PDB file of N, CA and C in Angstrom:
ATOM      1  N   UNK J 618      -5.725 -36.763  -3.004  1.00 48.00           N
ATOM      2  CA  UNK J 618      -6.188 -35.436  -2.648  1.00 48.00           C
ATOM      3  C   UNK J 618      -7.491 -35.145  -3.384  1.00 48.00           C
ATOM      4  N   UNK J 619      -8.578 -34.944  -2.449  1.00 68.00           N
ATOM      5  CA  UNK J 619      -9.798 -34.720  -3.016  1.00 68.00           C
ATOM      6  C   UNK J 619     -10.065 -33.429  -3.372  1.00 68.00           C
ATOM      7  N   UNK J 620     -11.363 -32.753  -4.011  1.00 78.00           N
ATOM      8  CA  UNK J 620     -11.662 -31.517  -4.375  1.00 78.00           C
ATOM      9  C   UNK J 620     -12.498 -30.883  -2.847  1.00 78.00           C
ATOM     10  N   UNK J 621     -11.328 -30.248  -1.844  1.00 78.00           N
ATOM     11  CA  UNK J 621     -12.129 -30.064  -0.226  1.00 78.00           C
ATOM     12  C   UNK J 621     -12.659 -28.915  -0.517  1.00 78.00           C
ATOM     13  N   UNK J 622     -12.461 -28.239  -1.446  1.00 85.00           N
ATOM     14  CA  UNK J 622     -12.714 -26.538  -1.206  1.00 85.00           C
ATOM     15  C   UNK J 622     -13.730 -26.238  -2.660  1.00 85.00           C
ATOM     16  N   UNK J 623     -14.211 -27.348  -3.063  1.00 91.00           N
ATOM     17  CA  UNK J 623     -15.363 -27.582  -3.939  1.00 91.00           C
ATOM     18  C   UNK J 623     -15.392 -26.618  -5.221  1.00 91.00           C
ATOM     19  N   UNK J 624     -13.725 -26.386  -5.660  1.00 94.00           N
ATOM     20  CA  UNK J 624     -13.941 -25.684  -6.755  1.00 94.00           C
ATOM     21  C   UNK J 624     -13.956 -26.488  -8.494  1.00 94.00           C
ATOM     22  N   UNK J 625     -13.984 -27.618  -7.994  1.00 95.00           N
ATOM     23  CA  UNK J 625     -14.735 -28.643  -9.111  1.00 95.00           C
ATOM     24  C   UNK J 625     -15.829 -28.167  -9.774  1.00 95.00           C
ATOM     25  N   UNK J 626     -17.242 -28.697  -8.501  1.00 95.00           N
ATOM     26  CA  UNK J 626     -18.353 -28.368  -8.826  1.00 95.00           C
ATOM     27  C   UNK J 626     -18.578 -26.855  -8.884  1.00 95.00           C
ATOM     28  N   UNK J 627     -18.129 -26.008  -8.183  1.00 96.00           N
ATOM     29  CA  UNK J 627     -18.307 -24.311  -8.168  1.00 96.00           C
ATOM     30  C   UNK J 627     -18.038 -24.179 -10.118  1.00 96.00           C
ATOM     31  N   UNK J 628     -16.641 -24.695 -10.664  1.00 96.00           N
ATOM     32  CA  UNK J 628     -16.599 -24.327 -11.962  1.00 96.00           C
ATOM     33  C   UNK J 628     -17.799 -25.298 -12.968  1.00 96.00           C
ATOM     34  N   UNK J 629     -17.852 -26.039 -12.639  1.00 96.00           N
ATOM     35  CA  UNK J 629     -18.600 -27.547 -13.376  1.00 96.00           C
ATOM     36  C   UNK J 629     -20.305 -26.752 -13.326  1.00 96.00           C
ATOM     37  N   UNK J 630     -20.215 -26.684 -12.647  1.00 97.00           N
ATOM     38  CA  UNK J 630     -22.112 -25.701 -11.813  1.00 97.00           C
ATOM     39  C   UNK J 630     -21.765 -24.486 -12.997  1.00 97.00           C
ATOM     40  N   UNK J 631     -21.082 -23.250 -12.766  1.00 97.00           N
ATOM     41  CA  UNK J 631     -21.059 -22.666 -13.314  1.00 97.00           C
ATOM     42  C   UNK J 631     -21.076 -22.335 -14.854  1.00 97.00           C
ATOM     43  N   UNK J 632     -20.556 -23.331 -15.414  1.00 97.00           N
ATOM     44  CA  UNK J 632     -20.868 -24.110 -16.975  1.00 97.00           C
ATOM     45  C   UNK J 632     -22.081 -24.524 -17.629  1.00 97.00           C
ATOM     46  N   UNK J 633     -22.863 -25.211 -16.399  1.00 97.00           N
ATOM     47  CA  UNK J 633     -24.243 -25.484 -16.768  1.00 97.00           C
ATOM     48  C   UNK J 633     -25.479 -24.922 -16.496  1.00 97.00           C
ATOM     49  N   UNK J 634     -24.533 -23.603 -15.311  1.00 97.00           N
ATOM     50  CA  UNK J 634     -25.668 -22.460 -15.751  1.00 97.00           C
ATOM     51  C   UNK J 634     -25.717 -21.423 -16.823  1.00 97.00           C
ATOM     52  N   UNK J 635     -24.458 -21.765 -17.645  1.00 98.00           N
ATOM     53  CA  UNK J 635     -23.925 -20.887 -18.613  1.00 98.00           C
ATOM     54  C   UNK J 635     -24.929 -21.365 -19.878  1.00 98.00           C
ATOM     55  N   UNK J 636     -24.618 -22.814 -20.375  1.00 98.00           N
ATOM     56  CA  UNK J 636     -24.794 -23.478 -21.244  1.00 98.00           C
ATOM     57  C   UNK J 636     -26.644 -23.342 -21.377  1.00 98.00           C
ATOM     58  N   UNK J 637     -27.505 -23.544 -19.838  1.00 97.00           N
ATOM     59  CA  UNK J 637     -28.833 -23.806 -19.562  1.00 97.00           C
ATOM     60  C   UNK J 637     -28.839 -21.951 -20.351  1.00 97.00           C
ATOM     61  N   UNK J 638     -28.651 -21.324 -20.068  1.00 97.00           N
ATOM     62  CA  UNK J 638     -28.806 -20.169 -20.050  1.00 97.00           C
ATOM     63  C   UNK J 638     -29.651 -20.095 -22.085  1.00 97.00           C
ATOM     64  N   UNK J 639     -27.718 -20.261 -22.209  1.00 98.00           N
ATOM     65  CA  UNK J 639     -27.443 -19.866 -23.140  1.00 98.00           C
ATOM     66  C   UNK J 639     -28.279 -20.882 -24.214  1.00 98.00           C
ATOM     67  N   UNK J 640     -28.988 -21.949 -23.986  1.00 98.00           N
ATOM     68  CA  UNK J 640     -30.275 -22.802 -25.387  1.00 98.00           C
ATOM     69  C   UNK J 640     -31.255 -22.852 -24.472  1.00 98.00           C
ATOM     70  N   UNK J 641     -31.751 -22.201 -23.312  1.00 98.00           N
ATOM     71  CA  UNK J 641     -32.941 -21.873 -23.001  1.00 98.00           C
ATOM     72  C   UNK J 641     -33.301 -23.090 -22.339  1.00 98.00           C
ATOM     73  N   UNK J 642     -32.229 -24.068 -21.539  1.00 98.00           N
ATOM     74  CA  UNK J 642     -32.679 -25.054 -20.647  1.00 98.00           C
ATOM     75  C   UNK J 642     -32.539 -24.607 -19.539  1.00 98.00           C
ATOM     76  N   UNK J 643     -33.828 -24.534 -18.981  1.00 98.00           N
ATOM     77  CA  UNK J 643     -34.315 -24.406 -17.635  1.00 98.00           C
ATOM     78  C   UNK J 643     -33.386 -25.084 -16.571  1.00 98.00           C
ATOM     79  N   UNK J 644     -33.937 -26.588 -16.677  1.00 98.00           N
ATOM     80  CA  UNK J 644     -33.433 -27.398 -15.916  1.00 98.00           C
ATOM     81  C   UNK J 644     -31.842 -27.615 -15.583  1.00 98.00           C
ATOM     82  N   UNK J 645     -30.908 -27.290 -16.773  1.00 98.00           N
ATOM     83  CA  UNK J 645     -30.056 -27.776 -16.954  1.00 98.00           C
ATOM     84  C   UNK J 645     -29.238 -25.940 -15.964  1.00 98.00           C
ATOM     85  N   UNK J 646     -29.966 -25.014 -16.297  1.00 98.00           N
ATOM     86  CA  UNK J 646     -29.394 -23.834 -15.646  1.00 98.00           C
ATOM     87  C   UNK J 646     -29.509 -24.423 -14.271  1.00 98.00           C
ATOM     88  N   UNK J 647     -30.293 -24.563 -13.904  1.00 98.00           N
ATOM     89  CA  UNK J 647     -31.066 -24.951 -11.901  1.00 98.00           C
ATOM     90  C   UNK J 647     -30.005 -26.575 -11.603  1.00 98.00           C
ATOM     91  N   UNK J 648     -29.986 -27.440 -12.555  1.00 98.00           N
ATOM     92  CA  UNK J 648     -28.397 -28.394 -11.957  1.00 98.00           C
ATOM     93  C   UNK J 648     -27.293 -27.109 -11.657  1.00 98.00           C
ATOM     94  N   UNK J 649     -27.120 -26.655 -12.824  1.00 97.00           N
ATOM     95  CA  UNK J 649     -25.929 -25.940 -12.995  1.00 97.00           C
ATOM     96  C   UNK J 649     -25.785 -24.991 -11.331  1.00 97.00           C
ATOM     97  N   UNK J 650     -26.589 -24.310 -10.919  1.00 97.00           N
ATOM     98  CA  UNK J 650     -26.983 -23.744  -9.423  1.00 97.00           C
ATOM     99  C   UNK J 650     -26.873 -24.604  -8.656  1.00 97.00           C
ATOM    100  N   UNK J 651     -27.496 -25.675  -8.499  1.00 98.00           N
ATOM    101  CA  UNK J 651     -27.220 -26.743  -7.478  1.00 98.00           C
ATOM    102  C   UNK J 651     -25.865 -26.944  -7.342  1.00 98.00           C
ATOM    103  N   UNK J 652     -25.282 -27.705  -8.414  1.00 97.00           N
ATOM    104  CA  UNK J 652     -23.595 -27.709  -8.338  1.00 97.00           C
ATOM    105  C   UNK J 652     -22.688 -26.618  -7.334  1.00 97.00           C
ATOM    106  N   UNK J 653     -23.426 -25.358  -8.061  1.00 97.00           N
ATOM    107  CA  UNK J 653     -22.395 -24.130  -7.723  1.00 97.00           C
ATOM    108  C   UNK J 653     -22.530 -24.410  -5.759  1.00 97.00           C
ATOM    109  N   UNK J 654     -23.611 -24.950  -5.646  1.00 97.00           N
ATOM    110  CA  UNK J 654     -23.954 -24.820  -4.137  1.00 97.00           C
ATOM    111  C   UNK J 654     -23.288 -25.644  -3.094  1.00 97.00           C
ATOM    112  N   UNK J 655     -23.498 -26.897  -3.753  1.00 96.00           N
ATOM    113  CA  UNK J 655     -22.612 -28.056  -3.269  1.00 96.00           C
ATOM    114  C   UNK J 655     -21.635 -27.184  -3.461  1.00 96.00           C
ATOM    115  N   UNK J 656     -20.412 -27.299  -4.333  1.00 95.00           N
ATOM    116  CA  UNK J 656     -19.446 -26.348  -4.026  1.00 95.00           C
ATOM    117  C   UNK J 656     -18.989 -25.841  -2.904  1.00 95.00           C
ATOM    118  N   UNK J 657     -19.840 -24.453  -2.971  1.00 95.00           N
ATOM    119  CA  UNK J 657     -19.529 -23.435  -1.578  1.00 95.00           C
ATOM    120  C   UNK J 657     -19.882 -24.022  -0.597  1.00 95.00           C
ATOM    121  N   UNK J 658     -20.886 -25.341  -0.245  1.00 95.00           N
ATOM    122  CA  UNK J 658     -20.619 -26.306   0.917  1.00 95.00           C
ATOM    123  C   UNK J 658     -19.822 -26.970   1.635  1.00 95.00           C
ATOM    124  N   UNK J 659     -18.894 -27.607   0.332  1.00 93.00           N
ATOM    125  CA  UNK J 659     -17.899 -28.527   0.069  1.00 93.00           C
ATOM    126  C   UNK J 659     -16.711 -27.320   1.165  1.00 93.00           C
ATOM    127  N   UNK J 660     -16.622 -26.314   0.307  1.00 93.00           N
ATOM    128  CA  UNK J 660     -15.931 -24.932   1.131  1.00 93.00           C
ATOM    129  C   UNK J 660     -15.955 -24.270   2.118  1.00 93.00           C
ATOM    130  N   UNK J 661     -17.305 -24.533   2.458  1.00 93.00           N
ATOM    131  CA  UNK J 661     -17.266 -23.981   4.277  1.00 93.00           C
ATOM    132  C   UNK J 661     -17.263 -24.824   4.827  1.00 93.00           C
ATOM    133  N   UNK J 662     -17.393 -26.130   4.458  1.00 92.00           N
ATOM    134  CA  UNK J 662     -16.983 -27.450   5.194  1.00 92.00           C
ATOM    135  C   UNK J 662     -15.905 -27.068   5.565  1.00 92.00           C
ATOM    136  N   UNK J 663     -14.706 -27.260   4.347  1.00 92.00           N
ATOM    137  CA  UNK J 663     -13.712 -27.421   4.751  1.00 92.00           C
ATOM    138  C   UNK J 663     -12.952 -26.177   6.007  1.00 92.00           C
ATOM    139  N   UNK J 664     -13.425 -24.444   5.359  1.00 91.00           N
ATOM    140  CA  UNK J 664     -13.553 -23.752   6.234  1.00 91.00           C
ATOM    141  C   UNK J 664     -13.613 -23.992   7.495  1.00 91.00           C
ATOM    142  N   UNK J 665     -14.981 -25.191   7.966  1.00 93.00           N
ATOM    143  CA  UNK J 665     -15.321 -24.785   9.255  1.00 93.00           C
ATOM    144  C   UNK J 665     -14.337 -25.731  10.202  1.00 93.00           C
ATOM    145  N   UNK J 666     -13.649 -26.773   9.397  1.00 91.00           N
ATOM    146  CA  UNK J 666     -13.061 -28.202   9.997  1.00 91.00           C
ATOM    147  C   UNK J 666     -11.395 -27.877  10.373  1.00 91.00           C
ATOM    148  N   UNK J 667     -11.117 -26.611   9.360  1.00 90.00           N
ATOM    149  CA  UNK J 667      -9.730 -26.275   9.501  1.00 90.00           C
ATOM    150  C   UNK J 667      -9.884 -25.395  10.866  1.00 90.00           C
ATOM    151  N   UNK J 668     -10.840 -24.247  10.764  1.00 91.00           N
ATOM    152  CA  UNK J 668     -11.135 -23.979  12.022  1.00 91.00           C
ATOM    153  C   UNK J 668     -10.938 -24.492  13.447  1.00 91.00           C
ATOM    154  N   UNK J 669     -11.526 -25.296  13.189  1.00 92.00           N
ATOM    155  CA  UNK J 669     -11.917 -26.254  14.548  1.00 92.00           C
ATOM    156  C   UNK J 669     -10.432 -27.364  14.882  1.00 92.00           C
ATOM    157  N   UNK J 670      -9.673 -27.484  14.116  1.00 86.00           N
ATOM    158  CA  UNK J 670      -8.020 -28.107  13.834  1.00 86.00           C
ATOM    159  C   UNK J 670      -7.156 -26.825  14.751  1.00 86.00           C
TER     160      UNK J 670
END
């Protein structure tokens, strides 16, 4: 059983925009966003496939 509803990366993302935040890494905030995104992708994927089932 995989992570379909992408709340892996949604929490994992959310950590490293915490962490970027919090010692003033840029970059490491903007992964941390990317993650969160994949995520909610991962989630309307799955959203759109159960749908369509």
């Amino acid at each position: 059983m995989g992570d379909k509803h992408g709340i892996k990366d949604k929490v994992a993302g959310k950590l490293k925009e915490v962490e970027g935040k919090i010692t003033g890494d840029k970059a490491r905030e903007v992964e941390g966003k990317a993650q969160q995104a994949k995520g909610k992708v991962k989630s309307k994927a799955t959203e759109v496939k159960e749908d369509l089932e």
